Amino acid sequence: MNHDVYPIPSEALMRRQKQRILDRIYDHHLRLWGGSKGNVFFISDQYPGVWMEHLYDGVSWADYMPGQNEISKNHIDVFLSRQTPEGQLPCYIWANEIGYGWTQECVSVGSVCVEAIHQNPQDSEFLNRCYQGVRRWVEWLCNTHMTQGTGLIEMFCGYDTGHDNSARLNPLKYPTEYTRDGHRMPGSAAPEDCDVLPMLAPDMNACFFGNLRVLGDMADLLGLPEEAAEWRKRAEIVRQKMFEHLWDEKDQYFYDVDKHGKKHKIRSIYITNVFSEGVMDYDLGNEVFDRYIANPREFWTPYPLPAVSVSDPQWVQNLPGNSWGFYSQGLTALRSMRWMPQYGRTAEMEEIMRRWVSAWSHSTTTQFGQELHPITGEPSQCSQWYSSCMLYYLHAIRRLYGI
């Protein structure tokens, strides 16, 4: 690494930044919310509340601060407690509203549950709550989001992905939420007036696969071997369907596929969701990693990993903040810790950490915000004191520098 381009912060500076983050977290981010029985991990002032997209935040904090393992359990339980009788989980819980208009599952709920179960072994009932909740969530997805008979679940609106302002959503009539006559439609409603929706999405189906796979793990823990075998069988079918419908062998990439079976070819960072859930085996994953993730012409920019490949014609630099069509996102960086070591890419994970620590240690504008310019490292003005960025910084300086 060129330390002139990515200067290593002094230990004193990193310690000051660490203390600022911890002060901020304890003052603003650990709080009771949505009827929770204990503290959960709040995102930021710009995103007031807790969101499905950020379910991993609680686990990440508990991993950093083992004496507060109950945070991960509380964070999951507040979503499980708001699950509908049909099995739908809320996409967000605000002060005065609980949202059921889209899915926005960006790390499989089941995977987060399994990590929290291991963090909270003293709660013997938590495992069963998670197993039943994730099972019902999967059943709801199968009952509502499988309208085309492909064996895969479908995107009904752009917010299902959490990829706000990405060019992958441009062909959609509903790039944000699905509305009719000015009214928000429920997340179980499939659009009937869009040329491309419902759509098959790699990231959504990676999470679907992940939930089925870890339901097998939870069933094993509960002493239910026959159910475990059935969940794993179903997971393997979803994996096969993803390769059948979404995989492009020539490009070695998964793509969104519309209701007519047409692939919408944009090299989106959703490929990391496919890595995160373990859809690709070790060898194929490393081939895709070398071709795309570690490629400076694709995702290995000075400040990795941009939300769209920098060589893709649909990568647009002039977008404002909260852009999944341009910036390198704190959420992507934090989630990289879940999957890069599993593919033998610890060195690359730590290199990303070094560059992000350098950028945020020396930033004089936004304080630990949502995203970085992938070329210059300049932060957008979106969402200061953003949970994922703060958590990633804390994990990174401890891992890299022992702070």
XYZ file of C-alpha atoms in Angstrom:
403
model
C 0.000 0.000 0.000
C 1.210 3.508 -0.817
C 1.218 5.216 2.577
C 1.574 8.612 0.914
C -1.822 8.103 -0.720
C -3.372 6.333 2.280
C -1.471 7.797 5.239
C -1.593 5.668 8.365
C -3.144 7.782 11.121
C -1.200 8.269 14.300
C -2.195 6.054 17.190
C -3.227 9.144 19.150
C -5.587 10.227 16.352
C -7.182 6.789 16.066
C -7.662 6.628 19.819
C -9.346 10.037 19.780
C -11.617 8.942 16.958
C -12.430 5.727 18.777
C -13.434 7.627 21.888
C -15.571 10.046 19.871
C -17.376 7.101 18.295
C -17.933 5.349 21.622
C -19.218 8.565 23.192
C -21.603 9.009 20.297
C -22.813 5.394 20.442
C -23.492 5.475 24.173
C -25.158 8.893 23.979
C -27.327 8.321 20.897
C -27.322 4.823 19.411
C -27.929 2.356 22.233
C -31.527 2.849 23.240
C -34.887 1.244 23.839
C -36.964 1.244 20.679
C -40.197 -0.096 19.280
C -41.160 -1.840 22.492
C -37.810 -3.593 22.818
C -37.065 -5.275 26.140
C -33.570 -3.815 26.170
C -31.331 -1.551 24.138
C -31.065 -1.953 20.374
C -28.593 -0.272 17.980
C -29.962 2.894 16.361
C -28.696 3.837 12.857
C -28.397 7.636 12.727
C -30.341 10.865 12.980
C -31.024 10.726 9.239
C -32.459 7.202 9.505
C -34.382 7.357 12.782
C -35.274 3.930 13.998
C -34.204 0.375 13.243
C -34.293 -1.159 9.765
C -34.187 -4.700 8.422
C -31.262 -3.603 6.233
C -29.260 -2.923 9.400
C -30.170 -6.034 11.379
C -26.486 -7.001 11.396
C -25.573 -3.846 13.379
C -26.624 -5.404 16.677
C -24.554 -8.537 16.068
C -21.577 -6.443 14.985
C -21.727 -4.374 18.172
C -22.021 -7.482 20.352
C -19.026 -8.957 18.538
C -17.042 -5.811 19.276
C -18.298 -5.478 22.859
C -18.888 -9.054 24.163
C -20.093 -7.797 27.521
C -23.157 -6.420 25.714
C -24.222 -9.549 23.837
C -27.839 -8.891 24.712
C -27.886 -6.062 22.124
C -27.886 -8.548 19.248
C -30.725 -10.544 20.826
C -32.761 -7.415 21.582
C -32.274 -6.148 18.037
C -33.609 -9.365 16.527
C -36.391 -9.793 19.060
C -37.865 -6.373 18.333
C -38.365 -7.460 14.695
C -39.661 -10.907 15.620
C -42.130 -9.344 18.036
C -43.591 -7.304 15.149
C -43.905 -10.257 12.768
C -47.409 -10.476 11.287
C -49.610 -13.569 11.722
C -48.829 -14.381 8.068
C -45.083 -14.306 8.795
C -44.025 -10.967 7.304
C -41.250 -9.143 9.148
C -41.224 -5.336 9.212
C -38.763 -3.532 6.973
C -38.420 -0.741 9.547
C -39.626 0.288 12.979
C -39.861 4.040 13.502
C -41.148 5.962 16.484
C -44.683 6.235 15.119
C -44.769 3.714 12.280
C -43.964 0.090 11.566
C -43.305 -0.536 7.876
C -44.504 -3.546 5.894
C -44.288 -2.028 2.397
C -41.200 -3.876 1.191
C -38.666 -6.502 2.274
C -35.171 -4.914 2.291
C -33.464 -8.020 3.654
C -29.791 -7.461 2.824
C -28.240 -10.042 5.163
C -30.354 -13.135 5.700
C -32.306 -12.863 8.934
C -31.471 -16.455 9.721
C -27.719 -15.884 9.454
C -27.924 -12.920 11.810
C -30.021 -15.024 14.181
C -27.459 -17.843 14.244
C -24.671 -15.406 15.126
C -26.805 -13.889 17.890
C -27.725 -17.361 19.182
C -24.042 -18.161 19.652
C -23.542 -14.780 21.335
C -26.412 -15.447 23.768
C -26.242 -19.148 24.705
C -27.757 -18.453 28.122
C -31.191 -17.737 26.573
C -32.469 -21.232 25.853
C -35.702 -19.942 24.298
C -34.025 -17.543 21.884
C -33.032 -20.348 19.509
C -36.613 -21.536 19.215
C -37.940 -17.987 18.739
C -35.489 -17.468 15.900
C -36.223 -20.812 14.280
C -39.966 -20.265 14.305
C -39.650 -16.647 13.176
C -37.330 -17.366 10.248
C -39.430 -20.386 9.236
C -42.550 -18.222 9.117
C -40.673 -15.498 7.197
C -39.593 -18.030 4.563
C -43.147 -19.347 4.299
C -44.443 -15.792 3.808
C -41.920 -15.164 1.038
C -42.910 -18.420 -0.669
C -46.624 -17.579 -0.375
C -46.358 -13.998 -1.632
C -43.167 -13.518 -3.665
C -43.216 -16.564 -5.958
C -45.738 -15.542 -8.616
C -43.795 -16.736 -11.691
C -43.155 -20.371 -10.825
C -39.358 -20.172 -11.089
C -38.659 -21.434 -7.582
C -37.069 -18.082 -6.742
C -38.502 -15.094 -4.874
C -39.232 -11.825 -6.647
C -38.620 -8.114 -6.288
C -41.821 -6.057 -6.302
C -40.231 -2.602 -5.923
C -36.793 -1.007 -5.702
C -36.868 -0.645 -1.932
C -36.973 -4.448 -1.672
C -33.234 -4.339 -2.415
C -32.192 -1.336 -0.307
C -30.222 -0.059 -3.322
C -31.581 3.477 -3.455
C -30.663 5.431 -6.596
C -28.954 2.532 -8.341
C -29.232 2.316 -12.125
C -30.317 -1.311 -11.691
C -33.681 0.120 -10.669
C -34.078 2.513 -13.626
C -36.235 0.115 -15.708
C -38.707 -0.272 -12.834
C -41.954 1.663 -12.717
C -41.543 1.529 -8.935
C -37.836 2.201 -8.236
C -38.669 3.145 -4.646
C -41.899 1.786 -3.156
C -44.967 0.311 -4.817
C -47.896 2.739 -4.735
C -51.331 2.800 -6.362
C -53.392 6.002 -6.550
C -51.043 7.617 -4.066
C -51.383 4.836 -1.522
C -48.551 2.578 -0.398
C -49.195 -1.029 -1.306
C -48.390 -3.822 1.149
C -45.183 -5.755 0.643
C -47.191 -8.814 -0.362
C -48.664 -7.064 -3.424
C -47.108 -7.712 -6.838
C -47.282 -4.872 -9.397
C -49.481 -5.586 -12.395
C -48.685 -2.444 -14.397
C -44.895 -2.575 -14.843
C -43.110 -3.882 -17.950
C -40.390 -5.654 -15.940
C -41.765 -6.365 -12.462
C -41.906 -8.770 -10.705
C -38.176 -9.304 -11.091
C -35.726 -11.943 -9.892
C -32.860 -10.349 -7.948
C -29.572 -12.056 -7.006
C -29.253 -10.352 -3.620
C -32.797 -11.148 -2.526
C -32.457 -14.776 -3.561
C -29.051 -15.067 -1.926
C -30.735 -14.118 1.345
C -33.551 -16.569 0.599
C -30.949 -19.296 0.105
C -29.140 -18.210 3.273
C -32.299 -18.455 5.349
C -33.042 -21.973 4.119
C -29.469 -23.069 4.744
C -29.286 -21.765 8.320
C -32.741 -23.096 9.154
C -30.976 -26.434 8.713
C -28.326 -25.347 11.201
C -30.942 -24.222 13.722
C -32.915 -27.424 13.272
C -29.743 -29.373 14.108
C -29.293 -27.325 17.282
C -32.899 -28.093 18.216
C -32.395 -31.816 17.661
C -34.571 -31.987 14.537
C -32.400 -33.872 12.014
C -35.194 -34.653 9.543
C -36.234 -30.997 9.360
C -32.577 -29.994 9.031
C -32.163 -32.284 6.027
C -35.306 -30.897 4.395
C -34.186 -27.273 4.826
C -30.799 -28.063 3.274
C -32.484 -29.833 0.383
C -34.634 -26.778 -0.263
C -31.603 -24.488 -0.014
C -29.742 -26.531 -2.617
C -32.708 -26.264 -4.994
C -32.640 -22.465 -4.641
C -28.891 -22.441 -5.309
C -29.472 -24.456 -8.501
C -32.315 -22.151 -9.566
C -30.096 -19.106 -9.084
C -27.535 -20.569 -11.468
C -30.288 -21.607 -13.879
C -32.010 -18.229 -14.052
C -29.607 -15.504 -12.845
C -26.078 -16.685 -13.691
C -24.325 -15.627 -16.906
C -21.608 -18.164 -17.636
C -19.709 -15.966 -20.085
C -19.654 -12.947 -17.764
C -19.349 -15.055 -14.591
C -21.890 -12.805 -12.935
C -25.395 -12.953 -11.498
C -27.918 -10.491 -12.945
C -31.430 -9.231 -12.272
C -33.932 -10.988 -14.540
C -37.272 -9.423 -15.456
C -40.631 -11.150 -15.780
C -39.943 -11.889 -19.457
C -36.728 -13.747 -18.628
C -34.438 -10.943 -19.854
C -31.208 -10.357 -17.926
C -30.595 -6.720 -16.958
C -26.836 -6.537 -17.106
C -25.422 -4.134 -14.575
C -22.396 -5.082 -12.486
C -23.853 -4.124 -9.137
C -22.313 -4.612 -5.713
C -25.158 -7.022 -4.994
C -22.579 -9.640 -5.999
C -21.215 -9.287 -2.456
C -24.587 -10.436 -1.077
C -24.159 -13.608 -3.117
C -20.704 -14.055 -1.555
C -22.014 -13.237 1.919
C -24.612 -16.011 1.872
C -22.214 -18.631 0.494
C -24.066 -19.279 -2.780
C -20.807 -19.814 -4.701
C -18.383 -22.511 -3.646
C -14.794 -21.630 -2.715
C -13.255 -22.125 -6.158
C -15.920 -20.305 -8.157
C -16.063 -17.545 -5.572
C -12.361 -16.925 -5.969
C -12.640 -16.832 -9.750
C -15.374 -14.207 -9.509
C -13.412 -12.332 -6.827
C -10.302 -12.089 -9.007
C -12.247 -11.091 -12.096
C -14.365 -8.422 -10.439
C -13.767 -7.623 -6.765
C -9.944 -7.469 -6.950
C -9.958 -5.794 -10.373
C -9.128 -2.034 -10.361
C -11.268 -1.652 -13.487
C -14.291 -3.023 -11.646
C -14.626 -2.815 -7.840
C -11.045 -2.515 -6.546
C -10.951 1.276 -6.624
C -8.697 3.403 -4.410
C -11.487 3.260 -1.809
C -13.278 -0.053 -2.421
C -16.019 -1.188 -3.063
C -18.183 1.062 -5.301
C -21.869 0.254 -5.502
C -21.546 -0.276 -9.265
C -18.420 -1.293 -11.173
C -16.517 1.782 -12.332
C -16.284 0.269 -15.834
C -20.011 -0.273 -16.106
C -21.640 2.393 -18.320
C -24.315 2.766 -15.650
C -21.844 3.959 -12.984
C -22.759 7.628 -12.575
C -20.495 9.921 -10.559
C -22.697 12.971 -10.251
C -25.269 11.416 -7.971
C -25.856 12.936 -4.514
C -25.539 11.048 -1.263
C -27.321 7.808 -0.428
C -26.411 6.480 -3.854
C -26.099 2.772 -4.512
C -25.239 3.650 -8.089
C -21.921 5.266 -7.293
C -20.423 5.491 -3.792
C -18.570 2.901 -1.753
C -20.954 2.138 1.083
C -20.271 1.659 4.782
C -22.789 -1.170 4.806
C -20.822 -3.031 2.144
C -17.572 -2.498 4.021
C -18.996 -3.767 7.325
C -20.546 -6.827 5.695
C -17.227 -7.718 4.029
C -16.088 -9.046 7.411
C -18.802 -11.716 7.147
C -17.590 -13.274 3.905
C -14.097 -12.313 2.746
C -12.285 -14.583 5.237
C -14.538 -17.485 4.197
C -13.124 -17.213 0.683
C -9.533 -16.867 1.885
C -9.483 -13.116 1.252
C -8.446 -11.817 4.657
C -5.564 -9.798 3.183
C -7.923 -7.953 0.834
C -10.386 -7.362 3.664
C -7.661 -5.795 5.786
C -6.476 -3.649 2.874
C -9.955 -2.184 2.520
C -9.926 -1.551 6.260
C -6.639 0.359 6.015
C -7.937 2.634 3.294
C -11.239 3.319 5.050
C -9.505 4.007 8.361
C -7.210 6.460 6.602
C -10.131 8.246 4.924
C -12.300 8.568 8.011
C -9.464 9.424 10.385
C -8.485 12.398 8.241
C -11.958 13.539 7.168
C -12.660 17.154 8.099
C -16.203 17.302 6.719
C -18.692 14.498 7.344
C -18.238 12.612 10.612
C -18.296 8.843 9.957
C -20.935 9.041 7.265
C -22.671 6.559 5.042
C -20.345 6.445 2.028
C -17.067 7.412 0.378
C -16.235 8.506 -3.146
C -14.567 5.352 -4.505
C -11.830 7.310 -6.310
C -11.024 10.254 -4.039
C -12.178 8.947 -0.662
C -14.191 12.115 -0.101
C -17.296 11.397 1.995
C -20.739 12.371 0.830
C -22.770 14.616 3.085
C -25.197 11.781 3.822
C -25.950 10.597 7.348
C -23.214 11.597 9.764
C -22.515 9.219 12.655
C -23.763 6.280 10.609
C -23.913 3.011 12.516
C -22.189 0.812 9.916
C -19.309 3.221 9.389
C -18.687 3.661 13.101
C -18.815 -0.085 13.729
C -16.499 -0.789 10.802
C -13.966 1.779 12.028
C -13.959 0.274 15.525
C -13.467 -3.253 14.217
C -10.797 -2.120 11.748
C -8.541 -0.224 14.157
C -8.719 -3.079 16.665
C -7.871 -5.686 14.042
C -5.173 -3.697 12.219
C -3.563 -1.704 15.038
C -4.703 -3.319 18.277
C -6.618 -0.209 19.328
